[in-house]
CSV table of N, CA and C in Angstrom, one decimal:
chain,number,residue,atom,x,y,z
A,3,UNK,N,-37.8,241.4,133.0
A,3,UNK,CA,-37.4,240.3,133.9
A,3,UNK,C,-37.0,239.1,133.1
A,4,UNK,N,-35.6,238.7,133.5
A,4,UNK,CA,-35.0,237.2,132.8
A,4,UNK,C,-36.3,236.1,133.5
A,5,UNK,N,-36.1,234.7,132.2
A,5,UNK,CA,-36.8,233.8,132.8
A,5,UNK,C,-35.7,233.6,134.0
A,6,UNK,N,-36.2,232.3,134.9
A,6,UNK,CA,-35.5,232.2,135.3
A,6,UNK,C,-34.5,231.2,135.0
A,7,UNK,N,-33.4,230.7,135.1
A,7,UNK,CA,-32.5,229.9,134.7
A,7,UNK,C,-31.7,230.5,133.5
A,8,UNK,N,-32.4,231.7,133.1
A,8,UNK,CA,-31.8,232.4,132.0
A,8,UNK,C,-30.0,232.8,132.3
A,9,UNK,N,-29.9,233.3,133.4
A,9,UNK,CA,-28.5,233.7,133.7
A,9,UNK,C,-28.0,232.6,133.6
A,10,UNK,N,-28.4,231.3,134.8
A,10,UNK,CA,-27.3,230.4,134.3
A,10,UNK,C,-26.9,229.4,132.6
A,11,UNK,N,-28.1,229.6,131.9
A,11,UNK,CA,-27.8,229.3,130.9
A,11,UNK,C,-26.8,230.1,130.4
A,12,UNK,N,-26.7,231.6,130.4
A,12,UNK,CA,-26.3,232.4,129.4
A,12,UNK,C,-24.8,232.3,130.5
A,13,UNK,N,-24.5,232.3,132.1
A,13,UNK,CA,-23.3,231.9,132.0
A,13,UNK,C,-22.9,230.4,131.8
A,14,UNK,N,-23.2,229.1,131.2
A,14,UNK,CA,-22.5,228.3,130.8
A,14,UNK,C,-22.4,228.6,129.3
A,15,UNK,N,-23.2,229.4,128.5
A,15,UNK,CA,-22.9,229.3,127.2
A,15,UNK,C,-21.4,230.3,127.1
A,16,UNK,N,-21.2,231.0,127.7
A,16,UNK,CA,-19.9,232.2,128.2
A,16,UNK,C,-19.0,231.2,128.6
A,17,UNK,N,-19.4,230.5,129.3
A,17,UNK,CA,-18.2,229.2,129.9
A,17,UNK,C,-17.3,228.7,129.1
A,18,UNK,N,-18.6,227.7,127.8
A,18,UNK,CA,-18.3,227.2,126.7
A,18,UNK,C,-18.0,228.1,125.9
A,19,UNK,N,-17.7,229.0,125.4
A,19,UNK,CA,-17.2,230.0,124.4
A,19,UNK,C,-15.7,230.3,125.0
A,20,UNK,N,-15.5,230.7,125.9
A,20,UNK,CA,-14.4,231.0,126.6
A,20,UNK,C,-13.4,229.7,126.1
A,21,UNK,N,-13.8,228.4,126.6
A,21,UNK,CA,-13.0,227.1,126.3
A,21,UNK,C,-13.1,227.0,124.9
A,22,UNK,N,-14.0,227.1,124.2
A,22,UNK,CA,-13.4,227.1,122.9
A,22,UNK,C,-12.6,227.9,122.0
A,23,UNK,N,-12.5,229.5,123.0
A,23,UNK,CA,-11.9,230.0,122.4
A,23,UNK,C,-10.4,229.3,122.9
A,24,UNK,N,-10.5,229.2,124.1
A,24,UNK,CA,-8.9,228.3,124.7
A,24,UNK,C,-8.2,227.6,123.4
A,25,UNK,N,-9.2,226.8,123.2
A,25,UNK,CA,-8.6,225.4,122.6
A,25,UNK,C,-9.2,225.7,121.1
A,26,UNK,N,-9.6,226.5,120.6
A,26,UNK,CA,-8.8,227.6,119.5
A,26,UNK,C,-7.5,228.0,119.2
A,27,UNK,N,-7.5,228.9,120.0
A,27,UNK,CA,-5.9,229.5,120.3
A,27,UNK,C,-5.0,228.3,120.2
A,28,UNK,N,-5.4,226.9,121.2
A,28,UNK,CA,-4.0,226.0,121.2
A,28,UNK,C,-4.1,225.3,119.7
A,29,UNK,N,-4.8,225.3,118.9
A,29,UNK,CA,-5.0,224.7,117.6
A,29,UNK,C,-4.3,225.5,116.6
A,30,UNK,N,-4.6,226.9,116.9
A,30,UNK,CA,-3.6,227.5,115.8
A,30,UNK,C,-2.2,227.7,116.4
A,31,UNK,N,-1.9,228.0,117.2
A,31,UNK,CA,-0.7,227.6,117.7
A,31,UNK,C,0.4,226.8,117.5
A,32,UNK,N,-0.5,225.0,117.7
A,32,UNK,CA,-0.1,224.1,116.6
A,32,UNK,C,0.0,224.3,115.1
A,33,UNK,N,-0.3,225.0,114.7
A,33,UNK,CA,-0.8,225.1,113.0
A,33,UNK,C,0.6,226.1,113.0
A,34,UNK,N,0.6,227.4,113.6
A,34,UNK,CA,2.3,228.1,113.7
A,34,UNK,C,3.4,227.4,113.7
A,35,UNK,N,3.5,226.5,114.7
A,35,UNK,CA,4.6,225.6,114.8
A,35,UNK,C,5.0,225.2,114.0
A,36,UNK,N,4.1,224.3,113.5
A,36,UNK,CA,4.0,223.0,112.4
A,36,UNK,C,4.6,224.2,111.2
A,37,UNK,N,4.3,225.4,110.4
A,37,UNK,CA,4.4,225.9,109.6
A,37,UNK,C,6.1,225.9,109.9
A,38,UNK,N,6.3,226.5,111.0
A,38,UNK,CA,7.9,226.7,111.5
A,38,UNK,C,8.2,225.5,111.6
A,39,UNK,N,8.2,224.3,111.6
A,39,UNK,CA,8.9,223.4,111.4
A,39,UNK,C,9.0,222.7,109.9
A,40,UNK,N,8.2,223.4,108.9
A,40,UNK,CA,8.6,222.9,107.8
A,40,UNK,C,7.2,222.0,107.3
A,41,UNK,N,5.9,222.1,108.2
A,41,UNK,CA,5.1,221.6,107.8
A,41,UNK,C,3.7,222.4,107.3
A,42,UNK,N,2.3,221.6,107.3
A,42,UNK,CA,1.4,222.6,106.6
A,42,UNK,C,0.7,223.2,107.6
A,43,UNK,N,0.2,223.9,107.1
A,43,UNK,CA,-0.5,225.3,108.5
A,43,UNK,C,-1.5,225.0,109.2
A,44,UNK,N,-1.8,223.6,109.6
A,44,UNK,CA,-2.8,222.8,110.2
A,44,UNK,C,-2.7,222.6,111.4
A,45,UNK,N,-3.4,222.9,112.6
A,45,UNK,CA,-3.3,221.9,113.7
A,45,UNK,C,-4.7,221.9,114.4
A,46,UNK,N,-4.9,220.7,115.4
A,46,UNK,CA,-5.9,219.9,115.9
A,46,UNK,C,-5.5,219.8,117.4
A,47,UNK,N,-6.6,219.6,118.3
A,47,UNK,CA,-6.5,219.5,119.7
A,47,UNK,C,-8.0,219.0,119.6
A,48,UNK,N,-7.9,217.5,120.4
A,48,UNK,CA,-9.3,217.0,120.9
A,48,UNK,C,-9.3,216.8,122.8
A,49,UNK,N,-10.5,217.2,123.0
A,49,UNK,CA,-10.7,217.9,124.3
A,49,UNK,C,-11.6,216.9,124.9
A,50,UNK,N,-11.7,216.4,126.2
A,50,UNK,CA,-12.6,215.2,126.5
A,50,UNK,C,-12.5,215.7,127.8
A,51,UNK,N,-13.8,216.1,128.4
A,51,UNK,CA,-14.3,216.7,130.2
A,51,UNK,C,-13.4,217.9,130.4
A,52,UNK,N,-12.7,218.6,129.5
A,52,UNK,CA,-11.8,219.9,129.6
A,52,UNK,C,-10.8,219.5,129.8
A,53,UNK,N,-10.4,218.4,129.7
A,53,UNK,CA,-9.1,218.0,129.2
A,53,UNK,C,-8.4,218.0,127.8
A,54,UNK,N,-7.0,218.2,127.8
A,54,UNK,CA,-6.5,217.5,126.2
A,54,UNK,C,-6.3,216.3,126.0
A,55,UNK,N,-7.0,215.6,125.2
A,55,UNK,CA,-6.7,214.0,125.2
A,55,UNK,C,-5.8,214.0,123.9
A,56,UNK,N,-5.7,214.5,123.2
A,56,UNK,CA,-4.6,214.3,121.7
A,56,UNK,C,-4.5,215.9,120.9
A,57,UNK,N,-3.2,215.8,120.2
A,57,UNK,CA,-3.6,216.7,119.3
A,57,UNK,C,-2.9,216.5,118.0
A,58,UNK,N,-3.1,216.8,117.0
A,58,UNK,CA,-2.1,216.6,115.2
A,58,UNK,C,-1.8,217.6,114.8
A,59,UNK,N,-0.6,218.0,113.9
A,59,UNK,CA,-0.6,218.4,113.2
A,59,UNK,C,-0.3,218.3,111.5
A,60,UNK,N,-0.9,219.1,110.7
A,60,UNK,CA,-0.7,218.3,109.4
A,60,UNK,C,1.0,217.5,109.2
A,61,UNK,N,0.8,216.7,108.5
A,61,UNK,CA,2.0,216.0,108.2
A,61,UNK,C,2.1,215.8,106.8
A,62,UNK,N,1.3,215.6,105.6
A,62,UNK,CA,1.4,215.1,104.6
A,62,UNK,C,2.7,215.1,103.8
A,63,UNK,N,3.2,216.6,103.9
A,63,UNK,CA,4.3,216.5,103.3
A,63,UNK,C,5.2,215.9,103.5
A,64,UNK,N,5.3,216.3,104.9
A,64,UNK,CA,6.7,215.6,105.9
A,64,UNK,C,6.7,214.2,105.7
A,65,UNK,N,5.2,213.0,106.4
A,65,UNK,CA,5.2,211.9,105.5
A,65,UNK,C,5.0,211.5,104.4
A,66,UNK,N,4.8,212.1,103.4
A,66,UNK,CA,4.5,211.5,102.2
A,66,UNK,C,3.1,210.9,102.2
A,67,UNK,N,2.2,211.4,103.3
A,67,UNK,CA,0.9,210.4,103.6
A,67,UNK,C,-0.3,211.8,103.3
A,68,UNK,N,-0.7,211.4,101.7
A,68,UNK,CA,-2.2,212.6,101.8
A,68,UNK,C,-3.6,212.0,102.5
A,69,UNK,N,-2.9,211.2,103.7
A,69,UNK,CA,-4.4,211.7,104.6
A,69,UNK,C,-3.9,211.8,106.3
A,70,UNK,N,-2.3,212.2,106.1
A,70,UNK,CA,-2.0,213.1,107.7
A,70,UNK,C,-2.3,214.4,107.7
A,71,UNK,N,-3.6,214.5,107.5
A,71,UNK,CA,-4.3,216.1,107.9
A,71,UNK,C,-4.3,216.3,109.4
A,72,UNK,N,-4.2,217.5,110.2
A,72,UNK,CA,-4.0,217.5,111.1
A,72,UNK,C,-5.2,217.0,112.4
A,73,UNK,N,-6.6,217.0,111.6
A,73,UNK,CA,-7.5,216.0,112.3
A,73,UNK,C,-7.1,214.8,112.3
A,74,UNK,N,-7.2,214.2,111.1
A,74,UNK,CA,-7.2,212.6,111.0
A,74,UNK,C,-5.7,212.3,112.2
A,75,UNK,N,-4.7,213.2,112.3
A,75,UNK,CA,-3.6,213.1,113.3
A,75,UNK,C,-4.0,212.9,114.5
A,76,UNK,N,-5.0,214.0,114.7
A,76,UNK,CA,-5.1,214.2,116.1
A,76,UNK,C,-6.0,212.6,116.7
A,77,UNK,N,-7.4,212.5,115.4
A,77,UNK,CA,-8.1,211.4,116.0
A,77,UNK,C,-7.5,210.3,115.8
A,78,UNK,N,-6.2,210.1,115.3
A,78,UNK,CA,-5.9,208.6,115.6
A,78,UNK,C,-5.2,208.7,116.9
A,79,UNK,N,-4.6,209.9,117.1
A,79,UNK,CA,-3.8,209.8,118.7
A,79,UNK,C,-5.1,209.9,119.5
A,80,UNK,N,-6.0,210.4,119.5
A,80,UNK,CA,-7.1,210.2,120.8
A,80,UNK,C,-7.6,208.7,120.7
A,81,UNK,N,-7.8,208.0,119.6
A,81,UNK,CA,-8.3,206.5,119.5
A,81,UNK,C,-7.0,206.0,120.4
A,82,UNK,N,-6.1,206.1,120.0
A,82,UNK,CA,-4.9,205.5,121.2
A,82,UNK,C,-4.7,206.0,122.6
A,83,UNK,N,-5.2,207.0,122.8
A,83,UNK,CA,-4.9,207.5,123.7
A,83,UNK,C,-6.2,207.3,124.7
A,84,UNK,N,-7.2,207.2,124.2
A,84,UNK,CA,-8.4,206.5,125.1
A,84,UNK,C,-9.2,205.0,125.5
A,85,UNK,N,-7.9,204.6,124.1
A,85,UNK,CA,-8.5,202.9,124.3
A,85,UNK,C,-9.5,202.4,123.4
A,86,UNK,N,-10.1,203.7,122.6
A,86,UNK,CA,-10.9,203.0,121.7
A,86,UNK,C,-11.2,203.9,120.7
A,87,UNK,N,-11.9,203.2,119.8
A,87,UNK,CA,-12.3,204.1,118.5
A,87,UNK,C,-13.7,204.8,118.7
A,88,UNK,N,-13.9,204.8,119.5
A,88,UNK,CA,-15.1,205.6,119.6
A,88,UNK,C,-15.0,206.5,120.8
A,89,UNK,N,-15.1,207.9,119.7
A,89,UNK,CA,-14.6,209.3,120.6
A,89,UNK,C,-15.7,210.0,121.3
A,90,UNK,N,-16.6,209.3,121.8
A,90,UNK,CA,-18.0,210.1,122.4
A,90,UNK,C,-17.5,211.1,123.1
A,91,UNK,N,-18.2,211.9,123.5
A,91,UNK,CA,-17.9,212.7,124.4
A,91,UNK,C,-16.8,213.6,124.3
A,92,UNK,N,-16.0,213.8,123.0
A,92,UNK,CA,-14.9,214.9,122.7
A,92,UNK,C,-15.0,216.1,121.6
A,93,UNK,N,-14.6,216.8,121.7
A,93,UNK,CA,-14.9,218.0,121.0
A,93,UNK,C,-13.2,217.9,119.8
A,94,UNK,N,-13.4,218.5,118.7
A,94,UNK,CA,-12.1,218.2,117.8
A,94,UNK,C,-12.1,220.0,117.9
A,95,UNK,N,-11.1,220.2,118.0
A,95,UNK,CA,-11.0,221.8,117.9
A,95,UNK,C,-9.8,221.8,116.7
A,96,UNK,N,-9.8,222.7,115.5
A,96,UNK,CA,-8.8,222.9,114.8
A,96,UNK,C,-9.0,224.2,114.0
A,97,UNK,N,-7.5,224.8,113.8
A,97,UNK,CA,-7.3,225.8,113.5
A,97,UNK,C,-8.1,226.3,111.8
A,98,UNK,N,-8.5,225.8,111.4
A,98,UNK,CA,-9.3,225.6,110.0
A,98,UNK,C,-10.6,225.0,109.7
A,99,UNK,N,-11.5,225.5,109.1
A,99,UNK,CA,-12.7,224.7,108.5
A,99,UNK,C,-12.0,223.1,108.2
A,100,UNK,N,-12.4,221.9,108.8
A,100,UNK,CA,-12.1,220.5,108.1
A,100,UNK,C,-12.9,220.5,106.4
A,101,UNK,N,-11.7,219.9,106.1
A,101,UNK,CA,-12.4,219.1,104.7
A,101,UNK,C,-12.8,218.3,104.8
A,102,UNK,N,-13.4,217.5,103.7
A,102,UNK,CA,-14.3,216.6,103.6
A,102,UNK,C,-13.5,215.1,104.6
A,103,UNK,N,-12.4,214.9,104.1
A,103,UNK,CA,-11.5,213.6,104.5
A,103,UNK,C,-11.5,214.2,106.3
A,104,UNK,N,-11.7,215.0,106.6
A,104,UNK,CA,-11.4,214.7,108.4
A,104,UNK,C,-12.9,215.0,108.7
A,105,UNK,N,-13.5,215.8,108.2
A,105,UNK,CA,-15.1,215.7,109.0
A,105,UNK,C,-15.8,214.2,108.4
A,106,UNK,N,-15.2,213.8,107.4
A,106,UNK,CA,-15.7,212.1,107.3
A,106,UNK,C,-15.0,211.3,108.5
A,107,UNK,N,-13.9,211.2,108.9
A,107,UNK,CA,-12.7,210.9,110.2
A,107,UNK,C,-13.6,211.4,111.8
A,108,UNK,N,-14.3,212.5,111.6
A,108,UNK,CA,-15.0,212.8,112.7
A,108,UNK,C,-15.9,212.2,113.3
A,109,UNK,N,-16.8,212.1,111.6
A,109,UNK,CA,-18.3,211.2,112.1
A,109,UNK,C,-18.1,210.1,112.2
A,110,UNK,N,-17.2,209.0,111.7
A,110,UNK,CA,-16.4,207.8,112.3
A,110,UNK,C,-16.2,207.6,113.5
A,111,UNK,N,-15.3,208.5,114.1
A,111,UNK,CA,-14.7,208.8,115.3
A,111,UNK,C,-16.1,209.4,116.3
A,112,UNK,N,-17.0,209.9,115.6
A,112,UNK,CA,-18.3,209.8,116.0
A,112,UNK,C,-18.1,211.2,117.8
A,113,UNK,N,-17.2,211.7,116.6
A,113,UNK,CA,-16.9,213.0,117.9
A,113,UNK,C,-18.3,213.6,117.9
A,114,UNK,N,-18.5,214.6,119.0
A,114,UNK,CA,-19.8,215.2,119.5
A,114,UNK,C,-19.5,216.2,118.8
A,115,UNK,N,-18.1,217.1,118.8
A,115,UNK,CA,-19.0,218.4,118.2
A,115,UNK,C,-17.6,218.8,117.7
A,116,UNK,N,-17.8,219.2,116.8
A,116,UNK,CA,-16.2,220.6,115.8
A,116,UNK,C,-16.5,221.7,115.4
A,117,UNK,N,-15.4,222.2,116.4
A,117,UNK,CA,-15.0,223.9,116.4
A,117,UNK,C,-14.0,224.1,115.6
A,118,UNK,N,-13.8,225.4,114.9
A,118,UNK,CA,-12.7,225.5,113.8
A,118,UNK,C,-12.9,227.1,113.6
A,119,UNK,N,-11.6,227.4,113.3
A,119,UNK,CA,-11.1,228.9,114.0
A,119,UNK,C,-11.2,229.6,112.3
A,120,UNK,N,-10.5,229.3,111.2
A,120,UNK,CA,-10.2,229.8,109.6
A,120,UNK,C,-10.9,228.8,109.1
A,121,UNK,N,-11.6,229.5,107.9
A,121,UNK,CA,-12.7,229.1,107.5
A,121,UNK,C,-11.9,228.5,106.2
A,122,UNK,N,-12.7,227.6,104.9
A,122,UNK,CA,-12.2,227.1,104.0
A,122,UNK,C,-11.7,228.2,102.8
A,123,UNK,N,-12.6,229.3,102.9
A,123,UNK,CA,-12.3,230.6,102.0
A,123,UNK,C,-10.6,230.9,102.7
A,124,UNK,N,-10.3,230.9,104.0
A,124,UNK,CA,-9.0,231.2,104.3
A,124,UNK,C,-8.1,230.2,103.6
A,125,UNK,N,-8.4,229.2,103.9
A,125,UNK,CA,-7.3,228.3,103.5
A,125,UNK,C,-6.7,228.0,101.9
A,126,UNK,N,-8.3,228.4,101.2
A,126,UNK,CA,-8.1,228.5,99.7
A,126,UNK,C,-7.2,230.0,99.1
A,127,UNK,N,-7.4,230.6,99.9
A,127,UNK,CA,-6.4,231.9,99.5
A,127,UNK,C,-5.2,231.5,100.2
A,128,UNK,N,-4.8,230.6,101.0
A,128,UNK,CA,-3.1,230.5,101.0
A,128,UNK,C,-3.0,229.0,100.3
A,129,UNK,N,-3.5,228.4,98.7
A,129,UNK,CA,-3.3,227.5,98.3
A,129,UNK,C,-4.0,226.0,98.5
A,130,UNK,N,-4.8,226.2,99.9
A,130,UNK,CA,-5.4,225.0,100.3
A,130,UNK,C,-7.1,224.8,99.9
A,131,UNK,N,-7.0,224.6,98.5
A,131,UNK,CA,-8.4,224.7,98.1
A,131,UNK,C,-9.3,223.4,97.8
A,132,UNK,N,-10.3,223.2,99.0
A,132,UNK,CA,-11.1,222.0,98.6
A,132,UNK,C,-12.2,222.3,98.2
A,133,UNK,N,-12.4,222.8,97.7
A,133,UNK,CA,-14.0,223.6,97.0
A,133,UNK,C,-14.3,222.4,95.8
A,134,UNK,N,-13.2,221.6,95.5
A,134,UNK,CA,-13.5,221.1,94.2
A,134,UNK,C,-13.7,219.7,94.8
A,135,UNK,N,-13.3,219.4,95.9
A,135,UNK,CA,-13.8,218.3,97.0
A,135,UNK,C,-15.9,218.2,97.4
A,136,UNK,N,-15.7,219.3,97.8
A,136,UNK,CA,-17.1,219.7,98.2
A,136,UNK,C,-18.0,219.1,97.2
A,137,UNK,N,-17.7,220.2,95.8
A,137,UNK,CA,-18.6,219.8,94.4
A,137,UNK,C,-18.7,218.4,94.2
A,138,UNK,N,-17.5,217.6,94.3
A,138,UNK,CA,-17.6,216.4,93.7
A,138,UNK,C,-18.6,215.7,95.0
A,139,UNK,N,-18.5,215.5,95.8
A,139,UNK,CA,-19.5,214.7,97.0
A,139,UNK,C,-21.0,215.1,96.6
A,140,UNK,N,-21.0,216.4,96.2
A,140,UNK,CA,-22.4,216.6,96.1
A,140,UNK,C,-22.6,216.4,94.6
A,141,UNK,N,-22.2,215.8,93.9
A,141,UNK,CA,-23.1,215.8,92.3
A,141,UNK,C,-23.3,214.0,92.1
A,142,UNK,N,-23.3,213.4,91.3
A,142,UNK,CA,-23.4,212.2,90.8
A,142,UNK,C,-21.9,211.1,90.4
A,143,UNK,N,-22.0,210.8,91.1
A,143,UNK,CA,-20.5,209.6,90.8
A,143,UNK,C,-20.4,209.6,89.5
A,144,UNK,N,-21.4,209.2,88.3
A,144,UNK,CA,-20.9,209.1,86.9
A,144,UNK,C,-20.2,210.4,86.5
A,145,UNK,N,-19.9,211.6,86.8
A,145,UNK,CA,-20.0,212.8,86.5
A,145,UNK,C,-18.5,213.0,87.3
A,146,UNK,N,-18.0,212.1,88.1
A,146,UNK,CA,-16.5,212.4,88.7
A,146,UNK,C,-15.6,212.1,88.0
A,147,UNK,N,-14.4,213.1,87.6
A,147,UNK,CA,-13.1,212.4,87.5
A,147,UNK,C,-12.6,211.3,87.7
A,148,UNK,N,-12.7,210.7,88.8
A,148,UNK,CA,-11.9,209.8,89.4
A,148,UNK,C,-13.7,208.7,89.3
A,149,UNK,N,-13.0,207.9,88.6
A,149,UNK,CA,-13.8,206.7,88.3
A,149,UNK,C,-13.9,206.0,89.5
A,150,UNK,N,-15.1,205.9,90.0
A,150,UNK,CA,-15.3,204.7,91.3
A,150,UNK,C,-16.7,204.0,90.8
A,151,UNK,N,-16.0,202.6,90.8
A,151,UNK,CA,-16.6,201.8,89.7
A,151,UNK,C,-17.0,200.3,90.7
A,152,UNK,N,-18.0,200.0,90.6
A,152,UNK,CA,-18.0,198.7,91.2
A,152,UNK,C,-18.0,197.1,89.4
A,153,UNK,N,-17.2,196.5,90.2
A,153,UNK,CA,-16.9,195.7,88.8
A,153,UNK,C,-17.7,194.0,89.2
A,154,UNK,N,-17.7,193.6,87.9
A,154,UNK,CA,-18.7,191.9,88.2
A,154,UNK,C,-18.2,191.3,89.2
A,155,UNK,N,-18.7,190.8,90.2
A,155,UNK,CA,-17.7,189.6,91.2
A,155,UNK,C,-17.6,188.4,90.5
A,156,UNK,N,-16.3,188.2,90.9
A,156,UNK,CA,-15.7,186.5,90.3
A,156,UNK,C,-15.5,186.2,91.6
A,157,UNK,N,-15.9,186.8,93.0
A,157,UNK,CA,-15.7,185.8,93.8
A,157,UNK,C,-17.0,186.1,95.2
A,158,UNK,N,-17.1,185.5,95.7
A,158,UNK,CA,-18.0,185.8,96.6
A,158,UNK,C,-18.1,187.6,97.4
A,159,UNK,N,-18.0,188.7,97.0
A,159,UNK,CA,-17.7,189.6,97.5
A,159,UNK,C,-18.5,190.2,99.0
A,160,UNK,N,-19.1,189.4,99.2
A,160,UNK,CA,-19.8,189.5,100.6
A,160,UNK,C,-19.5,188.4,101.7
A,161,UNK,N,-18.2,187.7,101.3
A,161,UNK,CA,-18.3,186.7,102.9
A,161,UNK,C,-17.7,187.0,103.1
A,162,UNK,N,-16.6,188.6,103.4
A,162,UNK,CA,-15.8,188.7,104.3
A,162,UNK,C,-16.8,189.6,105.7
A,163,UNK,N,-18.2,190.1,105.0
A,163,UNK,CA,-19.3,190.4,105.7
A,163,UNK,C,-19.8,189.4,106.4
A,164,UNK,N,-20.3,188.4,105.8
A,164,UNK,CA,-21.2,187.4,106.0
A,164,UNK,C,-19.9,186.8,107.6
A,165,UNK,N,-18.6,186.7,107.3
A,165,UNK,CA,-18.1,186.1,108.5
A,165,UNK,C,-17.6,186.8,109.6
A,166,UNK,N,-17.8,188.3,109.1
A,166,UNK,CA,-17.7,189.0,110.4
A,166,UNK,C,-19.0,189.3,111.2
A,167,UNK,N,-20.4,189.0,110.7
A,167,UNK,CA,-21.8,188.7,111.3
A,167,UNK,C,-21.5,187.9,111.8
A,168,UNK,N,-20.5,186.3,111.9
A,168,UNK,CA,-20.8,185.3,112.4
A,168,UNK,C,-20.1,185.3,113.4
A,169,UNK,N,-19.1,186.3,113.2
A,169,UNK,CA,-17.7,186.0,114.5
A,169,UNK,C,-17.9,186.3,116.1
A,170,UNK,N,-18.1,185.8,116.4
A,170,UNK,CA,-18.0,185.9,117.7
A,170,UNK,C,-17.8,186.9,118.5
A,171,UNK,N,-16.1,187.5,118.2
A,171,UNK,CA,-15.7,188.3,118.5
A,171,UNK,C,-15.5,189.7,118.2
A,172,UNK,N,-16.2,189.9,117.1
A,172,UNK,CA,-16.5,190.7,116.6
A,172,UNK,C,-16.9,192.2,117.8
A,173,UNK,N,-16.4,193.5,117.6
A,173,UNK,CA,-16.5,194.7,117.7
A,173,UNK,C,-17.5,195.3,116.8
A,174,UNK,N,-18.8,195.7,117.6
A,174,UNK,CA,-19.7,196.6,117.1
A,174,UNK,C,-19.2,198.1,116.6
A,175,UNK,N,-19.6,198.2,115.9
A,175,UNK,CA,-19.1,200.1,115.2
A,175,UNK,C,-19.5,201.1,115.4
């Protein structure tokens, strides 16, 4: 004998699986296109009450911009497209495991939850390998390539803080 409530749990979890497979499918879809038009095999769809509120696809090449990944695409068109920078309540769906630069873009954007259809192992066998992204986040700054260095201040380096504490008008984050 099911508990009770057990069925309707188990059909909303069928609900939600179903919709994300939906908005799966429309993510790689985009990621097809984009390939057919000359771009990288990335796309994005953000979903807000079962709606589409935005979607990206990668751009970098086409702009010349290495951080038009096809998340960071999509979450700046749902920040425009809802009025604000804070994406509560939306799900990011995309055709690929995100790297580090868009699931950083997520938790910003402070989306609820990310679904992703090809995993990072896929994307590194067709060329797209951030594995060496991963390592570096997780070991010790002294220990990176890329020098990120904080240098002596010769100038107050805290009052552009200190005056946005004071501003008035200031937007909480």
């Amino acid at each position: 004998m099911s508990e009770p409530g057990a069925s309707e749990a188990d059909a909303a979890a069928e609900l939600r699986r179903q919709a994300d497979v939906y908005w799966l499918e429309a993510a790689v879809r985009l990621a097809e296109d984009n390939v057919r038009d000359g771009g990288g095999p990335f796309g994005a769809v953000i979903v807000k009450d079962g709606a589409q509120v935005a979607v990206g696809q990668n751009r970098v090449t086409r702009d010349n911009d290495p951080t038009a990944h096809a998340e960071v695409q999509a979450i700046r068109a749902a920040g425009r497209a809802l009025g604000t920078f804070v994406l509560s309540g939306t799900t990011l769906y995309t055709s690929c495991e995100p790297c580090p630069l868009c699931l950083s873009a997520a938790l910003w954007g402070r989306v609820d939850r990310v679904v992703y259809s090809a995993n990072r192992l896929d994307a590194a066998a067709a060329g797209f390998d951030d594995h060496e992204f991963y390592e570096l986040m997780a070991s010790p700054r002294d220990g990176w390539t890329l020098p990120v260095v904080q240098e002596l201040r010769t100038t107050d380096a805290s009052e552009p803080f200190e005056l946005w504490d004071r501003s008035a008008g200031r937007v909480e984050y």
